[in-house]
Amino acid sequence: MKDYSCATKCTWCDGCGDYGIWTAMKRALVELRLLPWQVLLCYDVGCHGNMSDKLQGYRFHGLHGRVIPFAAGAKLANMRVPVIAFGGDGASFSEGVGHLVHGIRSNYPITFILHNNANYGLTLGQASSLTWQGQPMNVSPNGIPEQTLPSMDFVFSLEPTFVARGFSGNIPQLTEMFKAAIEHQRYGFAFVDVLQACPTYNHFATHEYFLERCYDANAEGHDPSDLKKARELATADTSKRIATGILYQRTDQPSFYDRLVPRKDRTTQAVDEVVKVDVSGLWEGFV
Ligand code: SF4
């Protein structure tokens, strides 16, 4: 675990769900026997993005909403490296929603962890598209007039190959989920929705709220290969019970990389080939 530790002081608020996700990810990487130089961690902008200097590894902290394109690009260039992309609910379902759509439908071979605290925490508690309708937030004291985006219904409509849901307060379960989501990269895009407490700005979906409602669907016998049941569990009313665990997984679909005709039968990675290309001829007409 200490190999993944950074000296940088944590600046997350007390009780923030980011601590649980950070700890579970460290545990998952260690239990998969991956060393920091063997993984690429990509971060969007947001409170969670500050994890980029709190967790060792190759790290890239990009522009708001754009974590999926650069994580996918890095992975396609070098399939040997596990690539994990982290994004918040604000960016992922607004600024970057197009990238999420194409990440899932393209089945890019990466793991995507959604820090879902149902608001923009870094910019002081603005409502996101996953904020509950009618809940007062800092810049919308009367509550947002729009409907809350049905995120799980949306994700399932894109025919994903892996969907899991966890809670930042259940670190052992999150660890197992992250390990499965990282291993799923050989089959494609793994989407993990982590319901996260934000005690500073989210006063409706609190740590206690999740603690009382979350249950382990796999422990109750849910079979992740059952698409109909998975969608039913993922989209069910969360005011009473919230199904968590690996809700859906299929391994019979080729990933985006496996569909690339020019990569067929290649024994090298694109990143190896780039260094061998002589581009000097391209300049001849310009000198
Ligand atoms: Fe965490 Fe919310 Fe504080 Fe951001 S504002 S660090 S999400 S508790």
XYZ file of N, CA and C in Angstrom, residues 3-213:
633
model
N 3.575 1.908 -1.476
C 4.065 2.280 -2.810
C 3.101 3.233 -3.517
N 1.834 3.151 -3.167
C 0.839 4.004 -3.798
C 0.614 5.316 -3.040
N 1.272 5.463 -1.890
C 1.038 6.665 -1.077
C 1.833 7.851 -1.594
N 1.273 9.041 -1.448
C 1.955 10.283 -1.817
C 2.105 11.127 -0.555
N 3.076 11.995 -0.587
C 3.286 12.860 0.577
C 2.282 14.009 0.590
N 1.615 14.247 -0.533
C 0.692 15.390 -0.629
C -0.428 15.263 0.394
N -0.698 16.366 1.060
C -1.739 16.360 2.083
C -3.132 16.271 1.430
N -3.999 15.475 2.029
C -5.364 15.381 1.513
C -6.130 16.657 1.839
N -6.837 17.181 0.871
C -7.597 18.418 1.092
C -9.096 18.181 1.017
N -9.501 16.919 0.894
C -10.937 16.656 0.866
C -11.536 16.975 2.239
N -12.813 17.349 2.241
C -13.488 17.664 3.507
C -13.578 16.404 4.377
N -13.701 16.596 5.671
C -13.911 15.461 6.574
C -15.177 14.723 6.163
N -15.100 13.423 6.109
C -16.286 12.618 5.796
C -16.552 12.473 4.310
N -15.694 13.035 3.456
C -15.894 12.944 2.009
C -15.764 11.486 1.537
N -16.636 11.091 0.619
C -16.590 9.731 0.085
C -15.341 9.458 -0.741
N -14.641 10.514 -1.159
C -13.408 10.299 -1.925
C -12.399 9.465 -1.138
N -12.400 9.602 0.185
C -11.448 8.821 0.997
C -11.690 7.320 0.824
N -12.974 6.934 0.781
C -13.297 5.511 0.648
C -12.897 4.984 -0.729
N -13.151 5.783 -1.756
C -12.836 5.353 -3.127
C -11.317 5.258 -3.309
N -10.621 6.233 -2.758
C -9.147 6.287 -2.800
C -8.563 5.036 -2.127
N -9.085 4.699 -0.956
C -8.568 3.545 -0.222
C -8.877 2.246 -0.958
N -10.106 2.121 -1.457
C -10.492 0.895 -2.158
C -9.676 0.715 -3.438
N -9.396 1.819 -4.142
C -8.616 1.697 -5.377
C -7.182 1.250 -5.059
N -6.597 1.821 -4.000
C -5.245 1.386 -3.615
C -5.244 -0.110 -3.318
N -6.235 -0.543 -2.545
C -6.310 -1.965 -2.184
C -6.485 -2.837 -3.419
N -7.347 -2.396 -4.335
C -7.603 -3.195 -5.536
C -6.318 -3.353 -6.352
N -5.576 -2.252 -6.510
C -4.353 -2.312 -7.316
C -3.319 -3.227 -6.662
N -3.215 -3.124 -5.344
C -2.255 -3.967 -4.624
C -2.680 -5.433 -4.724
N -3.959 -5.691 -4.537
C -4.422 -7.096 -4.582
C -4.318 -7.689 -5.985
N -4.346 -6.838 -7.003
C -4.124 -7.327 -8.375
C -2.633 -7.437 -8.689
N -1.811 -7.117 -7.695
C -0.349 -7.180 -7.804
C 0.171 -6.262 -8.921
N -0.470 -5.114 -9.032
C -0.011 -4.107 -9.994
C 0.820 -3.076 -9.250
N 1.976 -2.741 -9.796
C 2.824 -1.720 -9.185
C 2.496 -0.362 -9.820
N 2.814 0.730 -9.110
C 2.427 2.048 -9.637
C 2.920 2.327 -11.060
N 4.085 1.804 -11.435
C 4.581 2.077 -12.789
C 3.902 1.208 -13.844
N 3.011 0.330 -13.405
C 2.345 -0.559 -14.367
C 0.918 -0.125 -14.706
N 0.445 0.995 -14.132
C -0.932 1.427 -14.397
C -0.974 2.902 -14.821
N -2.021 3.252 -15.518
C -2.240 4.662 -15.856
C -3.555 5.104 -15.217
N -3.488 6.169 -14.435
C -4.660 6.699 -13.733
C -5.010 8.041 -14.365
N -6.216 8.160 -14.911
C -6.614 9.387 -15.602
C -7.733 10.073 -14.824
N -7.624 11.375 -14.664
C -8.586 12.105 -13.831
C -9.251 13.239 -14.595
N -10.542 13.381 -14.325
C -11.281 14.523 -14.829
C -11.097 15.667 -13.810
N -11.754 16.791 -14.062
C -11.695 17.905 -13.114
C -12.826 17.729 -12.099
N -12.530 18.022 -10.851
C -13.527 17.893 -9.786
C -12.806 17.592 -8.488
N -13.561 17.494 -7.394
C -12.912 17.156 -6.121
C -12.157 15.841 -6.255
N -12.765 14.859 -6.926
C -12.115 13.553 -7.072
C -10.788 13.689 -7.821
N -10.733 14.661 -8.764
C -9.538 14.825 -9.591
C -8.309 15.183 -8.785
N -8.544 15.705 -7.581
C -7.394 16.014 -6.730
C -6.709 14.748 -6.224
N -7.297 13.596 -6.522
C -6.651 12.327 -6.194
C -5.400 12.118 -7.050
N -5.286 12.907 -8.125
C -4.151 12.714 -9.032
C -2.815 12.959 -8.338
N -2.813 13.717 -7.248
C -1.539 13.858 -6.524
C -1.592 13.158 -5.162
N -2.554 12.236 -5.018
C -2.656 11.499 -3.753
C -2.550 9.998 -3.961
N -2.299 9.604 -5.183
C -2.183 8.184 -5.491
C -1.076 8.046 -6.534
N -0.043 7.258 -6.189
C 1.074 7.099 -7.129
C 0.636 6.360 -8.378
N 1.457 6.367 -9.392
C 1.147 5.721 -10.661
C 1.423 6.724 -11.757
N 1.340 6.279 -13.009
C 1.387 7.248 -14.099
C 0.059 7.972 -14.073
N 0.095 9.305 -14.032
C -1.153 10.037 -13.834
C -1.323 11.137 -14.879
N -2.566 11.315 -15.276
C -2.887 12.372 -16.232
C -4.156 13.050 -15.734
N -4.069 14.361 -15.538
C -5.209 15.124 -15.035
C -5.614 16.065 -16.158
N -6.740 15.795 -16.805
C -7.059 16.512 -18.039
C -8.104 17.589 -17.895
N -8.763 17.885 -19.002
C -9.761 18.952 -19.036
C -11.122 18.450 -18.564
N -11.967 19.377 -18.187
C -13.268 19.022 -17.621
C -14.127 18.245 -18.624
N -14.542 17.077 -18.221
C -15.429 16.266 -19.052
C -14.715 15.417 -20.090
N -13.386 15.493 -20.156
C -12.666 14.851 -21.265
C -11.837 13.653 -20.833
N -12.132 13.071 -19.719
C -11.253 12.004 -19.243
C -11.338 10.755 -20.124
N -12.503 10.458 -20.659
C -12.640 9.208 -21.423
C -11.817 9.231 -22.719
N -11.853 10.320 -23.520
C -11.035 10.302 -24.743
C -9.548 10.105 -24.476
N -8.995 10.791 -23.475
C -7.547 10.608 -23.335
C -7.195 9.286 -22.685
N -8.082 8.763 -21.847
C -7.820 7.428 -21.267
C -7.901 6.374 -22.373
N -8.908 6.498 -23.240
C -9.072 5.522 -24.326
C -7.894 5.606 -25.294
N -7.461 6.833 -25.608
C -6.335 7.001 -26.527
C -5.075 6.353 -25.989
N -4.827 6.562 -24.695
C -3.634 5.974 -24.075
C -3.713 4.454 -24.107
N -4.884 3.918 -23.825
C -5.033 2.460 -23.797
C -4.851 1.858 -25.187
N -5.440 2.499 -26.191
C -5.356 1.942 -27.543
C -3.921 1.991 -28.072
N -3.144 2.932 -27.556
C -1.743 3.010 -27.963
C -0.898 1.936 -27.290
N -1.333 1.497 -26.124
C -0.538 0.499 -25.391
C -1.466 -0.382 -24.563
N -1.901 -1.462 -25.162
C -2.886 -2.347 -24.526
C -2.310 -3.112 -23.339
N -1.004 -3.032 -23.138
C -0.404 -3.748 -21.997
C -0.737 -3.085 -20.672
N -1.075 -1.797 -20.710
C -1.237 -1.026 -19.472
C -2.704 -0.943 -19.052
N -3.040 -1.356 -17.820
C -4.403 -1.131 -17.345
C -4.638 0.370 -17.200
N -5.756 0.846 -17.722
C -6.061 2.289 -17.681
C -7.359 2.498 -16.901
N -7.275 3.347 -15.902
C -8.452 3.623 -15.078
C -8.781 5.108 -15.191
N -10.013 5.408 -15.569
C -10.447 6.806 -15.699
C -11.429 7.117 -14.579
N -11.232 8.262 -13.943
C -12.121 8.701 -12.871
C -12.834 9.974 -13.324
N -14.151 10.041 -13.078
C -14.888 11.259 -13.424
C -16.008 11.491 -12.434
N -16.459 12.721 -12.332
C -17.573 13.029 -11.429
C -18.905 12.972 -12.180
N -19.989 13.018 -11.434
C -21.305 12.962 -12.089
C -21.591 14.241 -12.876
N -21.037 15.375 -12.415
C -21.268 16.636 -13.115
C -20.711 16.579 -14.517
N -19.405 16.358 -14.631
C -18.751 16.340 -15.940
C -19.221 15.169 -16.791
N -19.372 14.015 -16.184
C -19.657 12.811 -16.978
C -21.046 12.835 -17.590
N -22.006 13.497 -16.925
C -23.369 13.514 -17.459
C -23.770 14.896 -17.989
N -22.801 15.802 -18.123
C -23.078 17.085 -18.788
C -21.963 17.395 -19.784
N -20.884 18.060 -19.330
C -19.836 18.467 -20.283
C -19.302 17.292 -21.104
N -19.140 16.139 -20.443
C -18.506 15.008 -21.138
C -19.469 13.898 -21.501
N -20.753 14.192 -21.517
C -21.714 13.095 -21.702
C -21.549 12.407 -23.059
N -21.151 13.175 -24.070
C -20.941 12.563 -25.392
C -19.834 11.522 -25.336
N -18.801 11.809 -24.551
C -17.690 10.853 -24.455
C -18.124 9.590 -23.718
N -18.996 9.762 -22.731
C -19.494 8.592 -22.013
C -20.315 7.713 -22.953
N -21.160 8.361 -23.755
C -21.970 7.612 -24.725
C -21.068 6.764 -25.623
N -20.056 7.418 -26.196
C -19.230 6.693 -27.167
C -18.243 5.744 -26.490
N -17.883 6.036 -25.253
C -17.033 5.098 -24.501
C -17.743 3.780 -24.308
N -19.025 3.849 -23.936
C -19.779 2.616 -23.680
C -20.134 1.908 -24.988
N -20.668 2.668 -25.941
C -21.110 2.001 -27.178
C -19.928 1.458 -27.990
N -18.764 2.121 -27.851
C -17.581 1.641 -28.573
C -16.911 0.492 -27.839
N -17.256 0.329 -26.561
C -16.643 -0.706 -25.725
C -15.114 -0.552 -25.653
N -14.685 0.707 -25.401
C -13.250 0.956 -25.219
C -12.747 0.107 -24.051
N -11.570 -0.466 -24.156
C -11.085 -1.365 -23.106
C -10.480 -0.620 -21.910
N -11.300 0.138 -21.213
C -10.840 0.885 -20.034
C -11.857 0.721 -18.895
N -11.419 1.109 -17.705
C -12.303 1.088 -16.528
C -12.684 2.524 -16.206
N -13.966 2.770 -16.006
C -14.414 4.122 -15.680
C -15.089 4.124 -14.314
N -14.558 4.932 -13.412
C -15.116 5.019 -12.058
C -15.854 6.352 -11.932
N -17.145 6.282 -11.703
C -17.947 7.503 -11.546
C -18.027 7.874 -10.069
N -17.473 9.032 -9.723
C -17.635 9.564 -8.359
C -18.977 10.290 -8.345
N -19.983 9.615 -7.865
C -21.350 10.133 -7.986
C -21.815 10.734 -6.655
N -21.538 12.042 -6.500
C -22.003 12.715 -5.277
C -23.169 13.668 -5.577
N -23.692 13.540 -6.788
C -24.898 14.273 -7.201
C -24.789 15.793 -7.083
N -23.568 16.302 -7.291
C -23.403 17.765 -7.387
C -21.990 18.087 -7.872
N -21.758 19.357 -8.184
C -20.404 19.829 -8.520
C -19.785 20.323 -7.213
N -19.052 19.472 -6.528
C -18.497 19.844 -5.229
C -17.375 20.875 -5.334
N -16.514 20.716 -6.358
C -15.342 21.595 -6.449
C -15.735 23.049 -6.665
N -16.858 23.266 -7.341
C -17.301 24.644 -7.585
C -18.410 25.038 -6.592
N -18.336 24.461 -5.430
C -19.127 24.886 -4.268
C -20.614 24.514 -4.309
N -20.886 23.276 -4.736
C -22.236 22.751 -4.563
C -23.259 23.200 -5.569
N -22.831 23.298 -6.844
C -23.832 23.565 -7.887
C -24.556 22.265 -8.207
N -25.804 22.398 -8.675
C -26.546 21.195 -9.039
C -25.959 20.588 -10.318
N -25.911 19.273 -10.358
C -25.525 18.558 -11.582
C -26.789 17.928 -12.160
N -26.631 17.215 -13.259
C -27.836 16.593 -13.823
C -28.276 15.382 -12.995
N -27.470 14.970 -12.020
C -27.892 13.868 -11.142
C -28.368 14.365 -9.771
N -28.344 15.688 -9.545
C -28.919 16.225 -8.304
C -30.406 15.921 -8.290
N -30.902 15.568 -7.140
C -32.332 15.255 -7.066
C -33.158 16.511 -7.338
N -34.159 16.345 -8.168
C -35.036 17.473 -8.511
C -35.667 18.035 -7.232
N -35.655 19.343 -7.121
C -36.296 20.000 -5.977
C -35.387 20.192 -4.775
N -34.195 19.565 -4.763
C -33.301 19.732 -3.609
C -32.585 21.083 -3.692
N -32.668 21.905 -2.647
C -31.969 23.198 -2.701
C -30.452 23.006 -2.731
N -29.812 23.718 -3.645
C -28.349 23.692 -3.727
C -27.868 25.141 -3.655
N -26.549 25.332 -3.571
C -26.039 26.678 -3.334
C -26.472 27.712 -4.367
N -26.413 27.350 -5.651
C -26.809 28.348 -6.655
C -28.215 28.091 -7.184
N -28.924 27.175 -6.579
C -30.336 26.943 -6.952
C -31.101 26.664 -5.656
N -31.264 27.708 -4.843
C -31.863 27.516 -3.523
C -33.298 27.007 -3.547
N -33.981 27.152 -4.704
C -35.345 26.624 -4.804
C -35.377 25.230 -5.410
N -34.189 24.674 -5.638
C -34.132 23.353 -6.271
C -34.111 23.486 -7.779
N -33.536 22.488 -8.456
C -33.500 22.575 -9.928
C -34.870 22.231 -10.497
N -35.267 22.966 -11.547
C -36.569 22.668 -12.152
C -36.528 21.438 -13.066
N -35.319 21.082 -13.542
C -35.238 19.954 -14.487
C -35.417 18.617 -13.779
N -35.793 17.614 -14.579
C -35.839 16.259 -14.038
C -34.421 15.759 -13.797
N -34.252 14.952 -12.780
C -32.957 14.303 -12.552
C -32.746 13.293 -13.674
N -31.537 13.291 -14.228
C -31.268 12.385 -15.345
C -31.253 10.933 -14.842
N -32.020 10.044 -15.465
C -32.024 8.637 -15.023
C -30.757 7.936 -15.513
N -29.680 8.116 -14.762
C -28.344 7.733 -15.254
C -28.206 6.245 -15.567
N -28.754 5.379 -14.718
C -28.572 3.951 -14.965
C -29.380 3.481 -16.174
N -30.567 4.046 -16.345
C -31.372 3.720 -17.517
C -30.606 4.125 -18.776
N -30.011 5.303 -18.699
C -29.224 5.860 -19.796
C -28.046 4.923 -20.131
N -27.318 4.506 -19.107
C -26.157 3.632 -19.311
C -26.596 2.305 -19.934
N -27.660 1.721 -19.421
C -28.113 0.437 -19.964
C -28.618 0.559 -21.398
N -29.114 1.745 -21.774
C -29.600 1.911 -23.150
C -28.455 1.852 -24.156
N -27.220 1.991 -23.678
C -26.061 2.007 -24.573
C -25.428 0.618 -24.733
N -26.078 -0.392 -24.204
C -25.620 -1.780 -24.299
C -24.206 -1.965 -23.739
N -24.046 -1.685 -22.452
C -22.728 -1.817 -21.819
C -22.325 -3.289 -21.674
N -21.037 -3.513 -21.434
C -20.599 -4.896 -21.177
C -20.296 -5.125 -19.694
N -20.207 -4.042 -18.918
C -19.965 -4.193 -17.470
C -20.568 -2.996 -16.749
N -21.436 -3.280 -15.784
C -22.004 -2.207 -14.950
C -21.988 -2.669 -13.498
N -21.391 -1.846 -12.641
C -21.401 -2.146 -11.203
C -21.824 -0.889 -10.461
N -22.326 -1.085 -9.241
C -22.656 0.071 -8.414
C -22.186 -0.213 -6.991
N -21.512 0.770 -6.418
C -21.022 0.612 -5.050
C -21.311 1.855 -4.238
N -20.810 1.859 -3.037
C -21.034 2.963 -2.098
C -19.691 3.258 -1.426
N -19.367 4.541 -1.334
C -18.043 4.927 -0.822
C -17.805 4.474 0.622
N -18.878 4.113 1.327
C -18.719 3.677 2.720
C -18.507 2.188 2.864
N -18.502 1.453 1.752
C -18.282 0.004 1.839
C -16.991 -0.335 1.097
N -15.875 -0.159 1.760
C -14.568 -0.314 1.116
C -14.284 -1.765 0.694
N -14.608 -2.776 1.515
C -14.336 -4.154 1.056
C -15.086 -4.500 -0.236
N -16.345 -4.106 -0.318
C -17.110 -4.409 -1.539
C -16.577 -3.611 -2.727
N -16.257 -2.335 -2.488
C -15.716 -1.499 -3.577
C -14.408 -2.084 -4.105
N -13.578 -2.584 -3.203
C -12.288 -3.161 -3.615
C -12.514 -4.310 -4.588
N -13.411 -5.207 -4.249
C -13.691 -6.356 -5.125
C -14.261 -5.888 -6.456
N -15.126 -4.892 -6.395
C -15.746 -4.353 -7.600
C -14.700 -3.716 -8.522
N -13.791 -2.953 -7.931
C -12.744 -2.302 -8.726
C -11.840 -3.358 -9.381
N -11.520 -4.403 -8.637
C -10.671 -5.458 -9.205
C -11.364 -6.087 -10.421
N -12.644 -6.390 -10.269
C -13.390 -6.997 -11.390
C -13.467 -6.030 -12.571
N -13.636 -4.739 -12.269
C -13.759 -3.742 -13.342
C -12.425 -3.546 -14.061
N -11.331 -3.655 -13.348
C -10.012 -3.526 -13.992
C -9.761 -4.767 -14.856
N -10.135 -5.918 -14.347
C -9.914 -7.154 -15.121
C -10.830 -7.213 -16.348
N -11.948 -6.509 -16.288
C -12.888 -6.524 -17.423
C -12.312 -5.810 -18.645
N -11.246 -5.039 -18.475
C -10.698 -4.292 -19.615
C -10.378 -5.198 -20.798
N -10.097 -6.462 -20.543
C -9.800 -7.356 -21.672
C -11.041 -7.586 -22.544
N -12.220 -7.267 -21.973
C -13.467 -7.439 -22.731
C -14.072 -6.112 -23.166
N -13.619 -5.024 -22.575
C -14.169 -3.729 -22.974
C -14.347 -2.762 -21.816
N -15.345 -1.909 -21.957
C -15.563 -0.764 -21.065
C -16.278 -1.200 -19.782
N -15.676 -0.911 -18.655
C -16.305 -1.239 -17.371
C -16.787 0.054 -16.727
N -18.074 0.133 -16.449
C -18.671 1.328 -15.834
C -18.990 1.021 -14.374
N -18.396 1.799 -13.473
C -18.656 1.600 -12.038
C -19.219 2.894 -11.459
N -20.451 2.833 -11.016
C -21.116 3.988 -10.398
C -20.880 3.900 -8.890
N -20.125 4.853 -8.349
C -19.904 4.831 -6.899
C -20.727 5.952 -6.261
N -21.716 5.556 -5.491
C -22.537 6.525 -4.763
C -21.674 7.075 -3.634
N -21.469 8.382 -3.683
C -20.454 8.964 -2.810
C -21.028 10.053 -1.923
N -20.698 9.986 -0.665
C -21.136 11.028 0.259
C -20.354 12.317 0.007
N -21.072 13.442 0.018
C -20.443 14.771 -0.030
C -21.088 15.561 1.111
N -20.581 15.393 2.342
C -21.254 16.003 3.486
C -21.296 17.527 3.448
N -20.431 18.139 2.640
C -20.416 19.603 2.611
C -21.573 20.182 1.809
N -21.899 19.553 0.687
C -22.924 20.154 -0.179
C -24.140 19.275 -0.451
N -23.995 17.975 -0.321
C -25.145 17.106 -0.602
C -25.763 16.703 0.736
N -26.889 17.332 1.066
C -27.516 17.056 2.360
C -28.723 16.137 2.203
N -28.875 15.545 1.015
C -30.014 14.620 0.812
C -29.537 13.168 0.718
N -28.591 12.875 -0.193
C -28.072 11.502 -0.278
C -26.804 11.433 0.585
N -26.984 11.247 1.862
C -25.867 11.294 2.811
C -25.259 9.901 3.007
N -24.160 9.868 3.725
C -23.525 8.585 4.072
C -24.536 7.679 4.776
N -25.283 8.252 5.713
C -26.268 7.467 6.479
C -27.395 6.976 5.570
N -27.788 7.832 4.630
C -28.856 7.456 3.683
C -28.450 6.190 2.926
N -27.217 6.200 2.407
C -26.753 5.035 1.645
C -26.577 3.820 2.557
N -26.029 4.074 3.737
C -25.774 2.981 4.684
C -27.056 2.207 4.988
N -28.150 2.942 5.121
C -29.433 2.295 5.458
C -30.045 1.540 4.276
N -29.702 1.928 3.048
C -30.424 1.385 1.897
C -29.620 0.429 1.016
